[in-house]
Amino acid sequence: MAFLKVVPLEEALRIVDSFNLKPRVEEIPIDEALGRVLAENIVSPIDVPPFDRATVDGYAVRAQDTFMASESNPVELKVIGEVQAGEEPRIKLAPGTAIYVSTGAPLPEGADAVIQFEDVDRKDDEIIVYEPAYPSLGVMKAGADIPRGKLVLEAGTRLGFKETALLSALGFNTVKVYSKPKVAVISTGNEIVPPGEELRPGKIYDINGRAITDAVRELGGEAVFLGIARDDEKSLADLVIKGVAECDMVLISGGASGGRKDLTSSVIEKLGRVYIHGIAIQPGKPTIIGVVDGKPVFGLPGYPTSCLTNFTLLVAPLLRRLLGRESEVRKVKKRLAHKVFSVKGRRQFLPVKIEGEKAVPIMKGSGAVTSFVEANGFIEIPETVEILEAGEEVEVTLFG
């Protein structure tokens, strides 16, 4: 068993990257597609608009019939009908005639321009035109917005309301997207109780179960919280077995440090294989990566900040890969608010709070709930660096 045999972070990432998990694709109704990631290129199957249409309320005319119009020599055209939006034109425009059309209505055959009704005078069944129209005036041609065959959305696009509206405009009622990976979440520890229960002496409320579950959901995965395993192997093993049977991977918080009651590594080893137990980073050194029944099982540290930092470093990239969202890691450049000292030879991930253009280090320790709650993300301090000066530019990897 690889018991706290510490490895570099790059080795841990290599193991995670080697897991034989492939993105799955499903076809879903468009009304369920918001926030999902396209698994196919979308090519327009139609012209948008699908016909020449009026862009104003007015009169469809043959532009050439108005070329000689002026204030001193107006042109009179006979109105022979009208077409409303949604109707199919049934009248052909002859020379010297006009047809009233509403905004969005199809252009009648023979017409090539629409003059706004405010720009003409109407007298009985005739309009009086005072200035010439030109072909395409007041008209949007078929395909002018989106021509048939145009690539409009690429695979890998995350669907927001604008993208779903575009799909609707093209007539799609279903779309192929990457399936949500299903993730089992387990908390551990005799001291942990669910929120809502009475908090007896020596007990603390479970924060990691909520945090990990919602972190998975925020990324777009489907999280299933299986409960709190007590400090005995059967309790934890039963939940791990349930997790690998029902889900694509299992995330366990706590029980990874190697102490007498820290059973995560031994349970994973008995059920499958432990690849890594210990990563050369601070916080989050006692992290476990293993496999049970071909499914990845992660043992994350029990302290909230360590747990969520290692989730962001190790688990989130795997989830993004399965969701087709590998390019969505969020990082920002900020200036360090004050000097920071680090331990040489130890790679540190320090939580920070963003305040304007500054990154404010949070030094309360990874066991403090507020360290995790107040932090917007973390900065990496290489093992060769002992001091970061105030005002130094740092790159913040954002949580979420």
PDB file of N, CA, C and O in Angstrom, residues 337-365:
ATOM      1  N   ALA A 337      -1.512  41.624  -1.533  1.00  0.00           N
ATOM      2  CA  ALA A 337      -1.811  42.730  -0.612  1.00  0.00           C
ATOM      3  C   ALA A 337      -0.702  42.941   0.405  1.00  0.00           C
ATOM      4  O   ALA A 337      -0.450  44.082   0.813  1.00  0.00           O
ATOM      5  N   HIS A 338      -0.056  41.874   0.849  1.00  0.00           N
ATOM      6  CA  HIS A 338       1.046  42.036   1.800  1.00  0.00           C
ATOM      7  C   HIS A 338       2.034  40.870   1.671  1.00  0.00           C
ATOM      8  O   HIS A 338       1.748  39.860   1.018  1.00  0.00           O
ATOM      9  N   LYS A 339       3.165  41.018   2.307  1.00  0.00           N
ATOM     10  CA  LYS A 339       4.242  40.030   2.198  1.00  0.00           C
ATOM     11  C   LYS A 339       3.796  38.680   2.760  1.00  0.00           C
ATOM     12  O   LYS A 339       3.065  38.598   3.743  1.00  0.00           O
ATOM     13  N   VAL A 340       4.266  37.613   2.102  1.00  0.00           N
ATOM     14  CA  VAL A 340       3.949  36.250   2.527  1.00  0.00           C
ATOM     15  C   VAL A 340       5.247  35.464   2.663  1.00  0.00           C
ATOM     16  O   VAL A 340       6.117  35.516   1.787  1.00  0.00           O
ATOM     17  N   PHE A 341       5.368  34.718   3.770  1.00  0.00           N
ATOM     18  CA  PHE A 341       6.505  33.827   3.972  1.00  0.00           C
ATOM     19  C   PHE A 341       6.049  32.391   3.742  1.00  0.00           C
ATOM     20  O   PHE A 341       4.965  31.986   4.166  1.00  0.00           O
ATOM     21  N   SER A 342       6.889  31.620   3.076  1.00  0.00           N
ATOM     22  CA  SER A 342       6.575  30.221   2.814  1.00  0.00           C
ATOM     23  C   SER A 342       7.756  29.354   3.241  1.00  0.00           C
ATOM     24  O   SER A 342       8.861  29.861   3.471  1.00  0.00           O
ATOM     25  N   VAL A 343       7.505  28.065   3.348  1.00  0.00           N
ATOM     26  CA  VAL A 343       8.560  27.129   3.744  1.00  0.00           C
ATOM     27  C   VAL A 343       9.282  26.644   2.495  1.00  0.00           C
ATOM     28  O   VAL A 343       8.661  26.044   1.604  1.00  0.00           O
ATOM     29  N   LYS A 344      10.580  26.902   2.411  1.00  0.00           N
ATOM     30  CA  LYS A 344      11.350  26.464   1.254  1.00  0.00           C
ATOM     31  C   LYS A 344      11.338  24.948   1.156  1.00  0.00           C
ATOM     32  O   LYS A 344      11.475  24.243   2.163  1.00  0.00           O
ATOM     33  N   GLY A 345      11.135  24.442  -0.060  1.00  0.00           N
ATOM     34  CA  GLY A 345      11.088  23.001  -0.280  1.00  0.00           C
ATOM     35  C   GLY A 345       9.689  22.426  -0.200  1.00  0.00           C
ATOM     36  O   GLY A 345       9.500  21.229  -0.418  1.00  0.00           O
ATOM     37  N   ARG A 346       8.695  23.282   0.077  1.00  0.00           N
ATOM     38  CA  ARG A 346       7.310  22.817   0.153  1.00  0.00           C
ATOM     39  C   ARG A 346       6.454  23.655  -0.792  1.00  0.00           C
ATOM     40  O   ARG A 346       6.409  24.877  -0.691  1.00  0.00           O
ATOM     41  N   ARG A 347       5.801  23.004  -1.696  1.00  0.00           N
ATOM     42  CA  ARG A 347       4.929  23.681  -2.662  1.00  0.00           C
ATOM     43  C   ARG A 347       3.616  24.036  -1.967  1.00  0.00           C
ATOM     44  O   ARG A 347       2.900  23.156  -1.496  1.00  0.00           O
ATOM     45  N   GLN A 348       3.313  25.317  -1.933  1.00  0.00           N
ATOM     46  CA  GLN A 348       2.171  25.761  -1.147  1.00  0.00           C
ATOM     47  C   GLN A 348       1.077  26.352  -2.042  1.00  0.00           C
ATOM     48  O   GLN A 348       1.355  27.047  -3.025  1.00  0.00           O
ATOM     49  N   PHE A 349      -0.170  26.062  -1.685  1.00  0.00           N
ATOM     50  CA  PHE A 349      -1.327  26.665  -2.335  1.00  0.00           C
ATOM     51  C   PHE A 349      -2.053  27.473  -1.259  1.00  0.00           C
ATOM     52  O   PHE A 349      -2.699  26.920  -0.368  1.00  0.00           O
ATOM     53  N   LEU A 350      -1.913  28.789  -1.356  1.00  0.00           N
ATOM     54  CA  LEU A 350      -2.373  29.684  -0.299  1.00  0.00           C
ATOM     55  C   LEU A 350      -3.717  30.298  -0.675  1.00  0.00           C
ATOM     56  O   LEU A 350      -3.838  30.949  -1.722  1.00  0.00           O
ATOM     57  N   PRO A 351      -4.750  30.124   0.168  1.00  0.00           N
ATOM     58  CA  PRO A 351      -6.046  30.750  -0.145  1.00  0.00           C
ATOM     59  C   PRO A 351      -5.963  32.265  -0.060  1.00  0.00           C
ATOM     60  O   PRO A 351      -5.276  32.810   0.812  1.00  0.00           O
ATOM     61  N   VAL A 352      -6.652  32.932  -0.974  1.00  0.00           N
ATOM     62  CA  VAL A 352      -6.651  34.393  -0.992  1.00  0.00           C
ATOM     63  C   VAL A 352      -8.064  34.906  -1.228  1.00  0.00           C
ATOM     64  O   VAL A 352      -8.910  34.230  -1.829  1.00  0.00           O
ATOM     65  N   LYS A 353      -8.294  36.104  -0.750  1.00  0.00           N
ATOM     66  CA  LYS A 353      -9.538  36.820  -0.990  1.00  0.00           C
ATOM     67  C   LYS A 353      -9.255  37.962  -1.947  1.00  0.00           C
ATOM     68  O   LYS A 353      -8.290  38.714  -1.755  1.00  0.00           O
ATOM     69  N   ILE A 354     -10.062  38.091  -2.982  1.00  0.00           N
ATOM     70  CA  ILE A 354      -9.856  39.156  -3.960  1.00  0.00           C
ATOM     71  C   ILE A 354     -10.596  40.405  -3.508  1.00  0.00           C
ATOM     72  O   ILE A 354     -11.804  40.368  -3.248  1.00  0.00           O
ATOM     73  N   GLU A 355      -9.863  41.502  -3.412  1.00  0.00           N
ATOM     74  CA  GLU A 355     -10.435  42.806  -3.091  1.00  0.00           C
ATOM     75  C   GLU A 355      -9.950  43.796  -4.143  1.00  0.00           C
ATOM     76  O   GLU A 355      -8.824  44.281  -4.083  1.00  0.00           O
ATOM     77  N   GLY A 356     -10.795  44.063  -5.121  1.00  0.00           N
ATOM     78  CA  GLY A 356     -10.394  44.931  -6.227  1.00  0.00           C
ATOM     79  C   GLY A 356      -9.283  44.292  -7.023  1.00  0.00           C
ATOM     80  O   GLY A 356      -9.414  43.175  -7.523  1.00  0.00           O
ATOM     81  N   GLU A 357      -8.159  44.978  -7.099  1.00  0.00           N
ATOM     82  CA  GLU A 357      -7.006  44.462  -7.839  1.00  0.00           C
ATOM     83  C   GLU A 357      -6.008  43.751  -6.940  1.00  0.00           C
ATOM     84  O   GLU A 357      -4.914  43.400  -7.373  1.00  0.00           O
ATOM     85  N   LYS A 358      -6.385  43.531  -5.682  1.00  0.00           N
ATOM     86  CA  LYS A 358      -5.467  42.901  -4.739  1.00  0.00           C
ATOM     87  C   LYS A 358      -5.922  41.492  -4.374  1.00  0.00           C
ATOM     88  O   LYS A 358      -7.116  41.193  -4.335  1.00  0.00           O
ATOM     89  N   ALA A 359      -4.930  40.642  -4.096  1.00  0.00           N
ATOM     90  CA  ALA A 359      -5.172  39.310  -3.546  1.00  0.00           C
ATOM     91  C   ALA A 359      -4.709  39.335  -2.095  1.00  0.00           C
ATOM     92  O   ALA A 359      -3.527  39.542  -1.810  1.00  0.00           O
ATOM     93  N   VAL A 360      -5.675  39.151  -1.190  1.00  0.00           N
ATOM     94  CA  VAL A 360      -5.376  39.235   0.238  1.00  0.00           C
ATOM     95  C   VAL A 360      -5.188  37.823   0.795  1.00  0.00           C
ATOM     96  O   VAL A 360      -6.149  37.037   0.812  1.00  0.00           O
ATOM     97  N   PRO A 361      -3.977  37.450   1.233  1.00  0.00           N
ATOM     98  CA  PRO A 361      -3.757  36.099   1.773  1.00  0.00           C
ATOM     99  C   PRO A 361      -4.606  35.858   3.018  1.00  0.00           C
ATOM    100  O   PRO A 361      -4.783  36.746   3.849  1.00  0.00           O
ATOM    101  N   ILE A 362      -5.135  34.645   3.132  1.00  0.00           N
ATOM    102  CA  ILE A 362      -5.898  34.231   4.306  1.00  0.00           C
ATOM    103  C   ILE A 362      -5.028  33.268   5.090  1.00  0.00           C
ATOM    104  O   ILE A 362      -4.719  32.169   4.628  1.00  0.00           O
ATOM    105  N   MET A 363      -4.636  33.674   6.283  1.00  0.00           N
ATOM    106  CA  MET A 363      -3.616  32.956   7.036  1.00  0.00           C
ATOM    107  C   MET A 363      -4.184  32.215   8.249  1.00  0.00           C
ATOM    108  O   MET A 363      -3.453  31.852   9.150  1.00  0.00           O
ATOM    109  N   LYS A 364      -5.477  31.954   8.281  1.00  0.00           N
ATOM    110  CA  LYS A 364      -6.084  31.337   9.460  1.00  0.00           C
ATOM    111  C   LYS A 364      -5.810  29.833   9.561  1.00  0.00           C
ATOM    112  O   LYS A 364      -6.074  29.221  10.578  1.00  0.00           O
ATOM    113  N   GLY A 365      -5.353  29.233   8.473  1.00  0.00           N
ATOM    114  CA  GLY A 365      -5.133  27.792   8.472  1.00  0.00           C
ATOM    115  C   GLY A 365      -6.279  27.072   7.790  1.00  0.00           C
ATOM    116  O   GLY A 365      -7.423  27.529   7.788  1.00  0.00           O
TER     117      GLY A 365
END
